[in-house]
PDB file of C-alpha atoms and ligand atoms in Angstrom:
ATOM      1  CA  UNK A  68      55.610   5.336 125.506  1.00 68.00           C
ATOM      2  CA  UNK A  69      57.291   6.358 122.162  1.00 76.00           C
ATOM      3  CA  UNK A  70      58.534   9.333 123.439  1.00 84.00           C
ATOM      4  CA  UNK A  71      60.226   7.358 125.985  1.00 94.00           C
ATOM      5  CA  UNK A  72      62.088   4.881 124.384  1.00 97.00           C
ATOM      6  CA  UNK A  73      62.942   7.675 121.886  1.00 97.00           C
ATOM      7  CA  UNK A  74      64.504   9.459 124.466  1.00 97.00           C
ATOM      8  CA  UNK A  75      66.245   6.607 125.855  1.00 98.00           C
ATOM      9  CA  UNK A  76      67.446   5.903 121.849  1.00 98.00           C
ATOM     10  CA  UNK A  77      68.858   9.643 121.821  1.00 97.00           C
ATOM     11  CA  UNK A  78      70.489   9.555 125.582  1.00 97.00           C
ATOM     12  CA  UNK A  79      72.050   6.560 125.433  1.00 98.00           C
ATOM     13  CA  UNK A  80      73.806   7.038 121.872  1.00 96.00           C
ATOM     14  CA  UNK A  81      75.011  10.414 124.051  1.00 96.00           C
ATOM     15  CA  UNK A  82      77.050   7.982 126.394  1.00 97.00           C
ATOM     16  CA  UNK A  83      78.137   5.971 123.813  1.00 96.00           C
ATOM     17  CA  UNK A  84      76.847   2.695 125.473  1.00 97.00           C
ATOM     18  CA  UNK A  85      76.611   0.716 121.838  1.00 97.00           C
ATOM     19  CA  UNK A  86      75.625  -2.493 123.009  1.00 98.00           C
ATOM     20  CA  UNK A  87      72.706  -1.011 125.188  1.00 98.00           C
ATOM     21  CA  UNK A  88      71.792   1.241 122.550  1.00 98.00           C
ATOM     22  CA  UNK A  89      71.574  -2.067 119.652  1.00 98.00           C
ATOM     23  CA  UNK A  90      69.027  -3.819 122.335  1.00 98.00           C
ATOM     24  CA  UNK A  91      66.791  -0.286 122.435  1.00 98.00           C
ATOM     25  CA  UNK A  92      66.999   0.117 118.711  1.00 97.00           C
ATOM     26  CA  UNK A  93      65.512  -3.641 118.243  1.00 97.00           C
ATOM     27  CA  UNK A  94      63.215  -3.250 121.093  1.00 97.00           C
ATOM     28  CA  UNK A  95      61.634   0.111 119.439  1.00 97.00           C
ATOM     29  CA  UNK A  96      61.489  -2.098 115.961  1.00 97.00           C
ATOM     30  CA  UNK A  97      59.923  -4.950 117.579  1.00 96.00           C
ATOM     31  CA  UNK A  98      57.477  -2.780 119.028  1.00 95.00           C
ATOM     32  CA  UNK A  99      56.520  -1.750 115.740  1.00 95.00           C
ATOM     33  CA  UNK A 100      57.796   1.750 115.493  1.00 96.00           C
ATOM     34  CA  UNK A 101      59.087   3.079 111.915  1.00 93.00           C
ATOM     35  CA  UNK A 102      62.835   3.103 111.963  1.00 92.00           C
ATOM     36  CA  UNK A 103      62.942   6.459 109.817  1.00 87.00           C
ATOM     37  CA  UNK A 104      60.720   7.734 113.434  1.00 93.00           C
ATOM     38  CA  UNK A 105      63.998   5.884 115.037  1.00 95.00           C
ATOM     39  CA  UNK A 106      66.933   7.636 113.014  1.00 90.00           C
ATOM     40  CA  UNK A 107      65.583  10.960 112.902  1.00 88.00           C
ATOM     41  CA  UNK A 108      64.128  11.587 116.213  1.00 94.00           C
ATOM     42  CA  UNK A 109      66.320   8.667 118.520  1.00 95.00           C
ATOM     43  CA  UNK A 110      70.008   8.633 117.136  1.00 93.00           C
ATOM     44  CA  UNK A 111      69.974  11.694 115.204  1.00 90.00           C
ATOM     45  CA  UNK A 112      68.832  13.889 117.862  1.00 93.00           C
ATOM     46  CA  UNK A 113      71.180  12.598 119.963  1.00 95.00           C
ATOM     47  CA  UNK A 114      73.862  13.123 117.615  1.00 92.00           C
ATOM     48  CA  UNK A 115      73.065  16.537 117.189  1.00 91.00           C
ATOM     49  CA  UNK A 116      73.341  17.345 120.861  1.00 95.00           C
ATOM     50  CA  UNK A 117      76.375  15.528 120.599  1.00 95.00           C
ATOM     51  CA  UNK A 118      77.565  18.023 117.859  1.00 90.00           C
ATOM     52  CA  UNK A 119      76.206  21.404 119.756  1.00 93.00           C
ATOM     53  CA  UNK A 120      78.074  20.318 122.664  1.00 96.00           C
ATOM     54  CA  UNK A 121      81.378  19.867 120.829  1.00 93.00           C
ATOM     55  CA  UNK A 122      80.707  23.287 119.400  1.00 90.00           C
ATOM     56  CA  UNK A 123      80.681  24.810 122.686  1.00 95.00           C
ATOM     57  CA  UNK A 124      83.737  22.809 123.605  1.00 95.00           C
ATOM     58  CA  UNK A 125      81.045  21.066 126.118  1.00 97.00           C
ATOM     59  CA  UNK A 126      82.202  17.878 124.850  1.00 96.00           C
ATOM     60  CA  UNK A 127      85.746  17.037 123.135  1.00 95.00           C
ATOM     61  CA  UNK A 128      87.006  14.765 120.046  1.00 93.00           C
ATOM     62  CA  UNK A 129      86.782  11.311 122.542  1.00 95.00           C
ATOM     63  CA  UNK A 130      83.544  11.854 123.514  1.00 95.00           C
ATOM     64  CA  UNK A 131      81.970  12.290 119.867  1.00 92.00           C
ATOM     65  CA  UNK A 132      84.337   9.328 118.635  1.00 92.00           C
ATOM     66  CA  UNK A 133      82.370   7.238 121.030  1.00 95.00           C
ATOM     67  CA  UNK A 134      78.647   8.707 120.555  1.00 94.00           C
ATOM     68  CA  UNK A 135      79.892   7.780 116.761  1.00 90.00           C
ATOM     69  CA  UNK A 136      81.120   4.738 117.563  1.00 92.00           C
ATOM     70  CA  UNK A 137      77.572   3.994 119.103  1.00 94.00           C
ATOM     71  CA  UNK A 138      76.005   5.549 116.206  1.00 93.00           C
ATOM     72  CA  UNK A 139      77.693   2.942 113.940  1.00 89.00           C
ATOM     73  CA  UNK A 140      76.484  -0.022 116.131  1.00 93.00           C
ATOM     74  CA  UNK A 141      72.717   1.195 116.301  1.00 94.00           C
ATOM     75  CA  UNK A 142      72.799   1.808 112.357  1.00 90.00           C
ATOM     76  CA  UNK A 143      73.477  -2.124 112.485  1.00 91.00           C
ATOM     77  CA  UNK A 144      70.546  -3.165 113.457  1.00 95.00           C
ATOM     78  CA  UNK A 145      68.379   0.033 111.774  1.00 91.00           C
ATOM     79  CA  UNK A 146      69.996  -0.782 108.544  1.00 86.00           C
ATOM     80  CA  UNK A 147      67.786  -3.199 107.339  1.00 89.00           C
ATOM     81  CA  UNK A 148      65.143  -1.582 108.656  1.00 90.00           C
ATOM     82  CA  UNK A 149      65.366   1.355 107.095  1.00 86.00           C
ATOM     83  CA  UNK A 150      66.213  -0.040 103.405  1.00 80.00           C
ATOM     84  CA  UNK A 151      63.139  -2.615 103.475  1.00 86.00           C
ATOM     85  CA  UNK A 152      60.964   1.325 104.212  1.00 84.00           C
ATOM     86  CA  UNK A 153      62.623   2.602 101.069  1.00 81.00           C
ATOM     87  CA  UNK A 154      63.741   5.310 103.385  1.00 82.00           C
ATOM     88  CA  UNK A 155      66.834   6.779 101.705  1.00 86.00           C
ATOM     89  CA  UNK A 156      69.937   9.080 102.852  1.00 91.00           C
ATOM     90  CA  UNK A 157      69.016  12.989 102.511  1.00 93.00           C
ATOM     91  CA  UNK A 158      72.246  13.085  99.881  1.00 97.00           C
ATOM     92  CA  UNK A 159      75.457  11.106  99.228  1.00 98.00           C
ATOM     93  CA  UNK A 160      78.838  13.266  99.805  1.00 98.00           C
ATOM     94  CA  UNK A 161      82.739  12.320  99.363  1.00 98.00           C
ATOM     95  CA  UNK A 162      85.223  13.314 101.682  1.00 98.00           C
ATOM     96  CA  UNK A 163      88.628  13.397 101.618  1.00 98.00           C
ATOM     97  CA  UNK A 164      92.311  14.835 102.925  1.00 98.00           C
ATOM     98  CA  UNK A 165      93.220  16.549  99.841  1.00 98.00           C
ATOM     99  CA  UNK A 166      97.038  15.552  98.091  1.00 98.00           C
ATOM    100  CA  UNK A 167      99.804  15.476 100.236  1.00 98.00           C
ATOM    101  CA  UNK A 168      98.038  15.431 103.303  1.00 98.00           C
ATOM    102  CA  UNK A 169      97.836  12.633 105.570  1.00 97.00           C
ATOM    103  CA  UNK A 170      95.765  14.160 108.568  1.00 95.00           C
ATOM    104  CA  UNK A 171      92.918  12.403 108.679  1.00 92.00           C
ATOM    105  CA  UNK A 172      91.362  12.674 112.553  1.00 89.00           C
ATOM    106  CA  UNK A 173      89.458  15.686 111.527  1.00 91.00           C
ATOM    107  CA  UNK A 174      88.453  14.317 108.467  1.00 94.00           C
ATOM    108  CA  UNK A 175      87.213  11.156 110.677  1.00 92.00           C
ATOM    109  CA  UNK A 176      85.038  13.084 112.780  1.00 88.00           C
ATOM    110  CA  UNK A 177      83.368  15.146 110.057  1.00 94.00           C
ATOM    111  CA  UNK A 178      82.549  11.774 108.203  1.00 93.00           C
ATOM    112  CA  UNK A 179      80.519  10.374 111.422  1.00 88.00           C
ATOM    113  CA  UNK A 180      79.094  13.876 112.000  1.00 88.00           C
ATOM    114  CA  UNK A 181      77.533  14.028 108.916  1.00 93.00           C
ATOM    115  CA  UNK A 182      76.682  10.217 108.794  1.00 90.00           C
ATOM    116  CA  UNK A 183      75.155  10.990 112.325  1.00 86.00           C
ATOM    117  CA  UNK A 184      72.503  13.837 110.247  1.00 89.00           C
ATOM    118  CA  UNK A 185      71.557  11.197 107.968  1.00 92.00           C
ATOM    119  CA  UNK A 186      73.770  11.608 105.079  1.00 95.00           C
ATOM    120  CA  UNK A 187      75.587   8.502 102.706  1.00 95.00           C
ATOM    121  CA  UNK A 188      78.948   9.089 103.369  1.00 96.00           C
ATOM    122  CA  UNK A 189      81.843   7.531 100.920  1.00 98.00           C
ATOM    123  CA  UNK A 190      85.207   8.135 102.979  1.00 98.00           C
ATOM    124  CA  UNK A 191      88.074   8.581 100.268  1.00 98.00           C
ATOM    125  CA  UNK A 192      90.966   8.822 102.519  1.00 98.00           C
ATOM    126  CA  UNK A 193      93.828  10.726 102.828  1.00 98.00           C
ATOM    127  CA  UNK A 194      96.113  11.885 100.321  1.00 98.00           C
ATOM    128  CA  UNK A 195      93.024  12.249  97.817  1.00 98.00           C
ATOM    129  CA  UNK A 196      94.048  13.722  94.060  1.00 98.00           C
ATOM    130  CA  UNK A 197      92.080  16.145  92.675  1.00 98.00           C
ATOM    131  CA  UNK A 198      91.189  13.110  90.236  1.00 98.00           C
ATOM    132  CA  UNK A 199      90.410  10.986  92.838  1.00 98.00           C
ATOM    133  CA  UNK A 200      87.869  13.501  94.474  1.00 98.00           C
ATOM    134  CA  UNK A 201      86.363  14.389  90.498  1.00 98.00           C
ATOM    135  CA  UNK A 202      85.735  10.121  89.896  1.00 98.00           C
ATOM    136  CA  UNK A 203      84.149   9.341  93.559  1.00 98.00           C
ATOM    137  CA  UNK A 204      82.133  12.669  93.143  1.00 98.00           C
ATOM    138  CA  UNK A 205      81.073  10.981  89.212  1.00 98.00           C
ATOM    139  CA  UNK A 206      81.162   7.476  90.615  1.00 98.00           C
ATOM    140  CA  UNK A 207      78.590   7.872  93.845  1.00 98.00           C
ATOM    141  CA  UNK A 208      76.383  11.099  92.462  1.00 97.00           C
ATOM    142  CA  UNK A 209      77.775  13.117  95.097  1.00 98.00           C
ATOM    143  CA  UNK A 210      75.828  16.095  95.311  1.00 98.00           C
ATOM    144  CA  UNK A 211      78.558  17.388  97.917  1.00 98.00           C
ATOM    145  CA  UNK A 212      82.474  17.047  98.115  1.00 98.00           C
ATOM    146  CA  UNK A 213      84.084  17.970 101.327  1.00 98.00           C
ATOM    147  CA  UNK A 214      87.886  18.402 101.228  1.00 98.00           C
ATOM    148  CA  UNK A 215      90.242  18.717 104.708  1.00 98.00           C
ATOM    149  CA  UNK A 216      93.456  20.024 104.920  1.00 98.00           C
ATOM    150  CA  UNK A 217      95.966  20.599 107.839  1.00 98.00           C
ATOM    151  CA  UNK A 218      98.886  21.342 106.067  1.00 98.00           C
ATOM    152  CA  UNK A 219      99.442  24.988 105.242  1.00 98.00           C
ATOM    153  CA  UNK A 220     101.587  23.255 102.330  1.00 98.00           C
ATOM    154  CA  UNK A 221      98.712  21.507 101.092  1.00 98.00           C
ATOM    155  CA  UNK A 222      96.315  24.438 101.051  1.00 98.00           C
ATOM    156  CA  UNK A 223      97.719  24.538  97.267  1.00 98.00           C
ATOM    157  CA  UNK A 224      96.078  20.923  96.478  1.00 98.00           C
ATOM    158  CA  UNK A 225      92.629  21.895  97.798  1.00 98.00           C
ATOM    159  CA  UNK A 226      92.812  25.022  95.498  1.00 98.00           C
ATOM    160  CA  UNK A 227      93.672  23.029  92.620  1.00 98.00           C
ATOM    161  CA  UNK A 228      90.688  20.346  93.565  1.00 98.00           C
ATOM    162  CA  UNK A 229      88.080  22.833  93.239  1.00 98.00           C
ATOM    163  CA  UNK A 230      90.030  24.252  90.312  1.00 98.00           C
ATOM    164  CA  UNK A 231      89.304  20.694  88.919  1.00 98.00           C
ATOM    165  CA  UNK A 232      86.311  20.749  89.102  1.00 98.00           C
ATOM    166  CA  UNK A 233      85.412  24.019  88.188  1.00 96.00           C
ATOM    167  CA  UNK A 234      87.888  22.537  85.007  1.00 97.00           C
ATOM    168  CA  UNK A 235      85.441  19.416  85.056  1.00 96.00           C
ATOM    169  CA  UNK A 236      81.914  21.565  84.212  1.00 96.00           C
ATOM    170  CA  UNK A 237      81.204  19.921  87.392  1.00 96.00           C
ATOM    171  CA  UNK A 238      80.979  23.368  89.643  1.00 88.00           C
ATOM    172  CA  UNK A 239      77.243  23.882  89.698  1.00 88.00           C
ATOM    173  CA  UNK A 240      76.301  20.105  90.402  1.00 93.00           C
ATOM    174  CA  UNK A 241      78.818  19.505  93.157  1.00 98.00           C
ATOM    175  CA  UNK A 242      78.941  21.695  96.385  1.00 98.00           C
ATOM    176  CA  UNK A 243      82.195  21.992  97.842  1.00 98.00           C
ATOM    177  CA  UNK A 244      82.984  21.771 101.658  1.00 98.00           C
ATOM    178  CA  UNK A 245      86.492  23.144 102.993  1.00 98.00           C
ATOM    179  CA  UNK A 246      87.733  23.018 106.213  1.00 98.00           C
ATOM    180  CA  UNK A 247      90.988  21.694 108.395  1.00 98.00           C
ATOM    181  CA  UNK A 248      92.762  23.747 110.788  1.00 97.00           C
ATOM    182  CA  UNK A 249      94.533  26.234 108.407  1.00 98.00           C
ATOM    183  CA  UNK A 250      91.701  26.646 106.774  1.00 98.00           C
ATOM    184  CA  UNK A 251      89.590  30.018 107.222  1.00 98.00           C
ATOM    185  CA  UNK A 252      86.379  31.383 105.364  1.00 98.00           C
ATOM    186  CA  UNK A 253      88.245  33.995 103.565  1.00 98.00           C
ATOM    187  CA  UNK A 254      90.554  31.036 101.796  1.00 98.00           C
ATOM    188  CA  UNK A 255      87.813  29.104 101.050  1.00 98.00           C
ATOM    189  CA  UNK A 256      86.211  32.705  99.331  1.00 98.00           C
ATOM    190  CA  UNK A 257      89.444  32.822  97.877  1.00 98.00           C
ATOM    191  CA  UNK A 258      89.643  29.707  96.167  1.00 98.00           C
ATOM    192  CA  UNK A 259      85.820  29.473  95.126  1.00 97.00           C
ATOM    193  CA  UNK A 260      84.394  26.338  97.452  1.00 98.00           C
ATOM    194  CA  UNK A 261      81.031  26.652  98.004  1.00 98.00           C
ATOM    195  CA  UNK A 262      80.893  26.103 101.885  1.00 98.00           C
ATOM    196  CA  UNK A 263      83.302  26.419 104.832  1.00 98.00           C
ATOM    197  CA  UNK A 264      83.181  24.953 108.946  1.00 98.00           C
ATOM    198  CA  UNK A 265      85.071  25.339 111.088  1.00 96.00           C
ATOM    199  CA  UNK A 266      84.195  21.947 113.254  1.00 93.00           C
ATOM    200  CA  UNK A 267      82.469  18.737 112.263  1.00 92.00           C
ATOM    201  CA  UNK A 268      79.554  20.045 114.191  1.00 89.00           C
ATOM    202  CA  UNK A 269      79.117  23.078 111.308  1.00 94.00           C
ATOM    203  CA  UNK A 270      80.139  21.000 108.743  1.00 96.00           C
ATOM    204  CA  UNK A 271      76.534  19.466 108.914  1.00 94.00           C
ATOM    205  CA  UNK A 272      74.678  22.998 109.399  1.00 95.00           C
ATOM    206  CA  UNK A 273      77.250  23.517 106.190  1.00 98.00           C
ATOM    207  CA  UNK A 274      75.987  20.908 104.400  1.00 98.00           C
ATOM    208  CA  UNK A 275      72.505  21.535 104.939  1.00 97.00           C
ATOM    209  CA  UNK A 276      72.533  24.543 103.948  1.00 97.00           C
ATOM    210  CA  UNK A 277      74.350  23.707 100.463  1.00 97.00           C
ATOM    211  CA  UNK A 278      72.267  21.076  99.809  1.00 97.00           C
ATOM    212  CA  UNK A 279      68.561  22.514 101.294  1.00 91.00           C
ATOM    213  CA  UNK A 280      69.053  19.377 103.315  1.00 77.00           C
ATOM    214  CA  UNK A 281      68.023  20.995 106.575  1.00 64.00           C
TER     215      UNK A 281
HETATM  216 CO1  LIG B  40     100.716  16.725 111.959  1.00 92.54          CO
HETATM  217  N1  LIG B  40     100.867  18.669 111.848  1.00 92.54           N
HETATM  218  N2  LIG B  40     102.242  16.555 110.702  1.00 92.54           N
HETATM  219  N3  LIG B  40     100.605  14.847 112.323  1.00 92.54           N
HETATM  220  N4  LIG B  40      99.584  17.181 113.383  1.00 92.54           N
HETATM  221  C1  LIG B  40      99.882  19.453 112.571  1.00 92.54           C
HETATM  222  C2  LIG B  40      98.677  19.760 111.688  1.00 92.54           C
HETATM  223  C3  LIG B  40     100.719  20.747 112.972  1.00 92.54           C
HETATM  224  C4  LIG B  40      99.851  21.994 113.191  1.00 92.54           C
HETATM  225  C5  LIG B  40     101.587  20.418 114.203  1.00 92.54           C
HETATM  226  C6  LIG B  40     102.463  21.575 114.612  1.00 92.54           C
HETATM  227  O1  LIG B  40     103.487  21.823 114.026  1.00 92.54           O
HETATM  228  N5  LIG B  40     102.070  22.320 115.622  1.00 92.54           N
HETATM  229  C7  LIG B  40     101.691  20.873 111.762  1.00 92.54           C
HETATM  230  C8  LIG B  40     101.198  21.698 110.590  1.00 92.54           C
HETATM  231  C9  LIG B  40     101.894  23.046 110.492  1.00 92.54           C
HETATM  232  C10 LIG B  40     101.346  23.804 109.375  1.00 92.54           C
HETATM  233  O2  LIG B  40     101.243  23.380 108.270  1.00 92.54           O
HETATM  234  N6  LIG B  40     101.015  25.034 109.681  1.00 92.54           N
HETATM  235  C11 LIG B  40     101.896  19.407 111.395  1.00 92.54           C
HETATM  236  C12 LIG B  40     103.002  18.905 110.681  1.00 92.54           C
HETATM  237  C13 LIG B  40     104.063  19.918 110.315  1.00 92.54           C
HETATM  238  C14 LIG B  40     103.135  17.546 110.313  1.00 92.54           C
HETATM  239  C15 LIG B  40     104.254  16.891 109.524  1.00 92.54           C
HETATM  240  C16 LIG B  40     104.778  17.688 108.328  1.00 92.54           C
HETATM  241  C17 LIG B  40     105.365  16.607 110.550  1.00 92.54           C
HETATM  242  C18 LIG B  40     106.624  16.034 109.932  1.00 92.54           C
HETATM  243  O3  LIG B  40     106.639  14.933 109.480  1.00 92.54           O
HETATM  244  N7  LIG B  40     107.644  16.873 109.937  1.00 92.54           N
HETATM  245  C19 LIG B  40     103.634  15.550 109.107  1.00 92.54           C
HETATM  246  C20 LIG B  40     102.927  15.672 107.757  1.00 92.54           C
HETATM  247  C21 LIG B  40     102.432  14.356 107.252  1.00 92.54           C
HETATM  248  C22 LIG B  40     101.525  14.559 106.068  1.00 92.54           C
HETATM  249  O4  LIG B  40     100.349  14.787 106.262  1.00 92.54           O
HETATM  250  N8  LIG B  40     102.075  14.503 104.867  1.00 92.54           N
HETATM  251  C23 LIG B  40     102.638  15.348 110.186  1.00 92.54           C
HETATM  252  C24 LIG B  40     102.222  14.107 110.639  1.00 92.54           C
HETATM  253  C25 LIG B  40     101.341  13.874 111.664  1.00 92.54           C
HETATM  254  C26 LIG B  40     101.025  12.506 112.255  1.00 92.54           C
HETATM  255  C27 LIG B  40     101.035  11.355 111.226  1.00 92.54           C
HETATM  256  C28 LIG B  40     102.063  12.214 113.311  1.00 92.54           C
HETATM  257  C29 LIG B  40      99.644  12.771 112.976  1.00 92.54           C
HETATM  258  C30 LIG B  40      98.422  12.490 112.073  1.00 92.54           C
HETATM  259  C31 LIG B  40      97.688  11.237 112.475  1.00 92.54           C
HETATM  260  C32 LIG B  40      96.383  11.122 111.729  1.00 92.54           C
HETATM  261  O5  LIG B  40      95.735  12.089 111.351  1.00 92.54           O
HETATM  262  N9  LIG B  40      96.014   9.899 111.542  1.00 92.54           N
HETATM  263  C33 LIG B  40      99.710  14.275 113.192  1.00 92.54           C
HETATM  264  C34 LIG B  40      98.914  14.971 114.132  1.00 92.54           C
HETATM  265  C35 LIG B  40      98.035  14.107 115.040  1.00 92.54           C
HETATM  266  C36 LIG B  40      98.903  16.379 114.228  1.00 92.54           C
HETATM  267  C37 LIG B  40      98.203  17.254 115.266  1.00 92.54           C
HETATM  268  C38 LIG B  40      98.979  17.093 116.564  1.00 92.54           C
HETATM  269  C39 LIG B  40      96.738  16.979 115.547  1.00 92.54           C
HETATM  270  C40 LIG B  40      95.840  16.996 114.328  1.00 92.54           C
HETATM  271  C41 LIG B  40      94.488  16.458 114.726  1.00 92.54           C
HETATM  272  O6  LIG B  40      94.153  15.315 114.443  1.00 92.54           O
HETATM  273  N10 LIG B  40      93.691  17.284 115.447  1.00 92.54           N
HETATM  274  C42 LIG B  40      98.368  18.695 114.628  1.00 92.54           C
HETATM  275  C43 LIG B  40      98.568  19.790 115.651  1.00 92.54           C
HETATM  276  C44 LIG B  40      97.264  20.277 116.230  1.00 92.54           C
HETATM  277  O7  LIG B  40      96.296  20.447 115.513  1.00 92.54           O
HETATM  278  N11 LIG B  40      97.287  20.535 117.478  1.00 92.54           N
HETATM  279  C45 LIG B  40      99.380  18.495 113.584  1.00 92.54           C
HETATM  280  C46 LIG B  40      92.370  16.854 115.986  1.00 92.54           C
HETATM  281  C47 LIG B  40      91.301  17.003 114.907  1.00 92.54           C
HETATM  282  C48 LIG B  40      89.944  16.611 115.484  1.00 92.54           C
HETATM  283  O8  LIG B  40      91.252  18.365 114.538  1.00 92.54           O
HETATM  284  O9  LIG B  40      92.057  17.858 112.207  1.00 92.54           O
HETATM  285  O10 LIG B  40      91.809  20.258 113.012  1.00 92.54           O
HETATM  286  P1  LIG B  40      91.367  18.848 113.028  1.00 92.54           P
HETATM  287  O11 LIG B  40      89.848  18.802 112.538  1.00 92.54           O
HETATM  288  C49 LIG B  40      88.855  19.654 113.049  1.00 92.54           C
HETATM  289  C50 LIG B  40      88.670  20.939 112.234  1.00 92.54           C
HETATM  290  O12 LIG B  40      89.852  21.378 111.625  1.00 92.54           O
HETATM  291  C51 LIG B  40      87.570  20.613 111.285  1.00 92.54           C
HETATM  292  O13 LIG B  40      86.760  19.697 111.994  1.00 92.54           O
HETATM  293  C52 LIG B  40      87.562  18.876 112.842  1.00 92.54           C
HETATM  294  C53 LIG B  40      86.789  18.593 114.113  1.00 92.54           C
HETATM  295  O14 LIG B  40      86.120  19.660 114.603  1.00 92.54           O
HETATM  296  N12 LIG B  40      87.845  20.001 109.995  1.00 92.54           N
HETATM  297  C54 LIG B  40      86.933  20.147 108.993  1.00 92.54           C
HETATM  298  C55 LIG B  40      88.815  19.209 109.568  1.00 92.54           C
HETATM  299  N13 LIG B  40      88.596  18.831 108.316  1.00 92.54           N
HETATM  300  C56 LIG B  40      87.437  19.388 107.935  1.00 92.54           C
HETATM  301  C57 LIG B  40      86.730  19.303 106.737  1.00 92.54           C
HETATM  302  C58 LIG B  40      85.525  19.995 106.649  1.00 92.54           C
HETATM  303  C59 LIG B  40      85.050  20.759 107.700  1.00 92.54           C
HETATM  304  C60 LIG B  40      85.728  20.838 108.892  1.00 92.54           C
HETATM  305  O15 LIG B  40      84.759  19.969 105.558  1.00 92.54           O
HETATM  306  C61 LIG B  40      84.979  18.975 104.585  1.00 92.54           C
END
C-alpha cells in the first residue's frame, strides 16, 4: 500500500503532472505516512531517475525543467510537513554564474537538481562577484559553493572566486563546485575547486561526495 502510492509519488513527478502529484503528496500525508518517507523515497527517487536519464541523454533540458517544475509544486504541500518533523536539508549550498556571465539555464537546472536530492539551495544569480559568492557562502553557512560559467572570458572570474576564498581562510570550510560548458576537470584542477560535473545530474553525485552527503 505504501509502496504503491510511493511509486505513484516518484512516477508521476517523472511526467511532470504537478497538480496530480500535490493531490498524491496530501493523500500519502493524510494517510499518515512520514513526509521525510515521502521526499526521500517518492520525489527524490523520482528525481534521480530523472537525473540518470538526462545523463544518458535519455531525457533532455525540457523534460527535467518540468519533473522540477513538479518537484517545486509537491515541496508545497511537503513543506510544512517536513519542518513540523524537524526533518532538515542534508546541507545548504550557493550557486551562482560567476562575474560577467549572464548564462544562467545551466545554472537553473543544477539548482533544481540538487534541490531535487534534498539539499537548501540559495540561488545567487548571474553575474555573481567573487564578494557576492564569499557573503552568501558567510550569510547561509554554506557548506558548498557551486560556481557556472559559459563564457571562456569569464573562466578568469571563477579563478579569482576560489582565489577569494582561498584569500578568505574560507578554503577548508567551503567546497567548491565548477562546471558550465567551457569548463573541464583539468581547469577546475587548475584553479584549485574542490569538485567538478559535467551535467546537473553529476553535480549532485559531486556534491555528495564533497559533502559525505550521499
Ligand atoms: Co550565449 N554563448 N552569449 N547566450 N549562449 C554561448 C555559451 C556560446 C557557446 C554560443 C556560441 O558562440 N556558440 C558563446 C560562448 C563562446 C565562448 O565563450 N566560447 C556565447 C556567447 C559568445 C554569448 C555572448 C557574448 C553573445 C554576444 O552578446 N555577443 C553573450 C554574453 C552575455 C553574457 O553572459 N555576458 C551571450 C548571451 C546569451 C543569451 C542572453 C542570448 C542567452 C542566455 C540566456 C540565459 O541563460 N538566460 C545565450 C544562450 C542561450 C547561449 C547558448 C545558445 C545556450 C546556453 C544554454 O543555456 N545551454 C550557448 C551555446 C550552446 O551552449 N549551445 C551560448 C543549455 C544549458 C542547460 O547548458 O549552460 O551548458 P549549460 O549547462 C549544463 C552544463 O554546462 C552543466 O550543467 C548544465 C546542465 O547539464 N553546468 C554545470 C552548468 N553550470 C554548472 C555548474 C555546476 C555543474 C555543472 O556546478 C556548480
Amino acid at each position: 500500500m505504501a509502496e504503491a502510492i510511493l511509486e505513484q509519488i516518484a512516477e508521476t513527478l517523472m511526467k511532470g503532472r504537478a497538480p496530480q502529484l500535490k493531490e498524491l503528496v496530501q493523500q500519502a500525508l493524510d494517510q499518515g505516512m512520514g513526509p521525510e518517507q515521502i521526499l526521500q523515497e517518492g520525489m527524490i527517487a523520482g528525481m534521480s531517475v530523472i537525473g540518470g536519464k538526462f545523463k544518458r541523454n535519455e531525457v533532455y533540458v525540457p523534460e527535467v525543467l518540468i519533473a522540477a517544475r513538479a518537484m517545486n509544486a509537491g515541496m508545497e504541500v511537503l513543506k510544512p510537513a517536513l519542518s513540523d518533523a524537524g526533518v532538515k536539508a542534508k546541507a545548504t549550498i550557493c550557486v551562482g554564474t560567476v562575474k560577467g556571465d549572464l548564462h544562467d539555464i545551466g545554472k537553473n537546472l543544477v539548482c533544481m537538481m540538487l534541490e531535487g536530492a534534498g539539499y537548501e539551495v540559495v540561488d545567487l544569480g548571474v553575474n555573481v562577484e567573487t564578494e557576492k559568492f564569499i557573503a552568501g557562502a558567510k550569510e547561509h553557512q554554506a557548506q558548498l559553493v557551486g560556481m557556472s560559467a559559459l563564457l571562456t572570458t569569464t573562466m578568469g572570474a571563477m579563478k579569482a572566486a576560489v582565489d577569494g576564498f582561498k584569500e578568505a581562510g574560507l578554503a577548508d570550510q567551503v567546497k567548491i563546485l565548477v562546471g558550465g560548458a567551457p569548463v573541464t576537470q583539468s581547469f577546475a584542477d587548475e584553479i584549485g575547486a574542490h569538485g567538478y560535473a559535467a551535467d546537473a545530474a553529476t553535480a549532485v553525485d559531486v556534491a555528495d561526495q564533497l559533502l559525505n552527503a550521499g
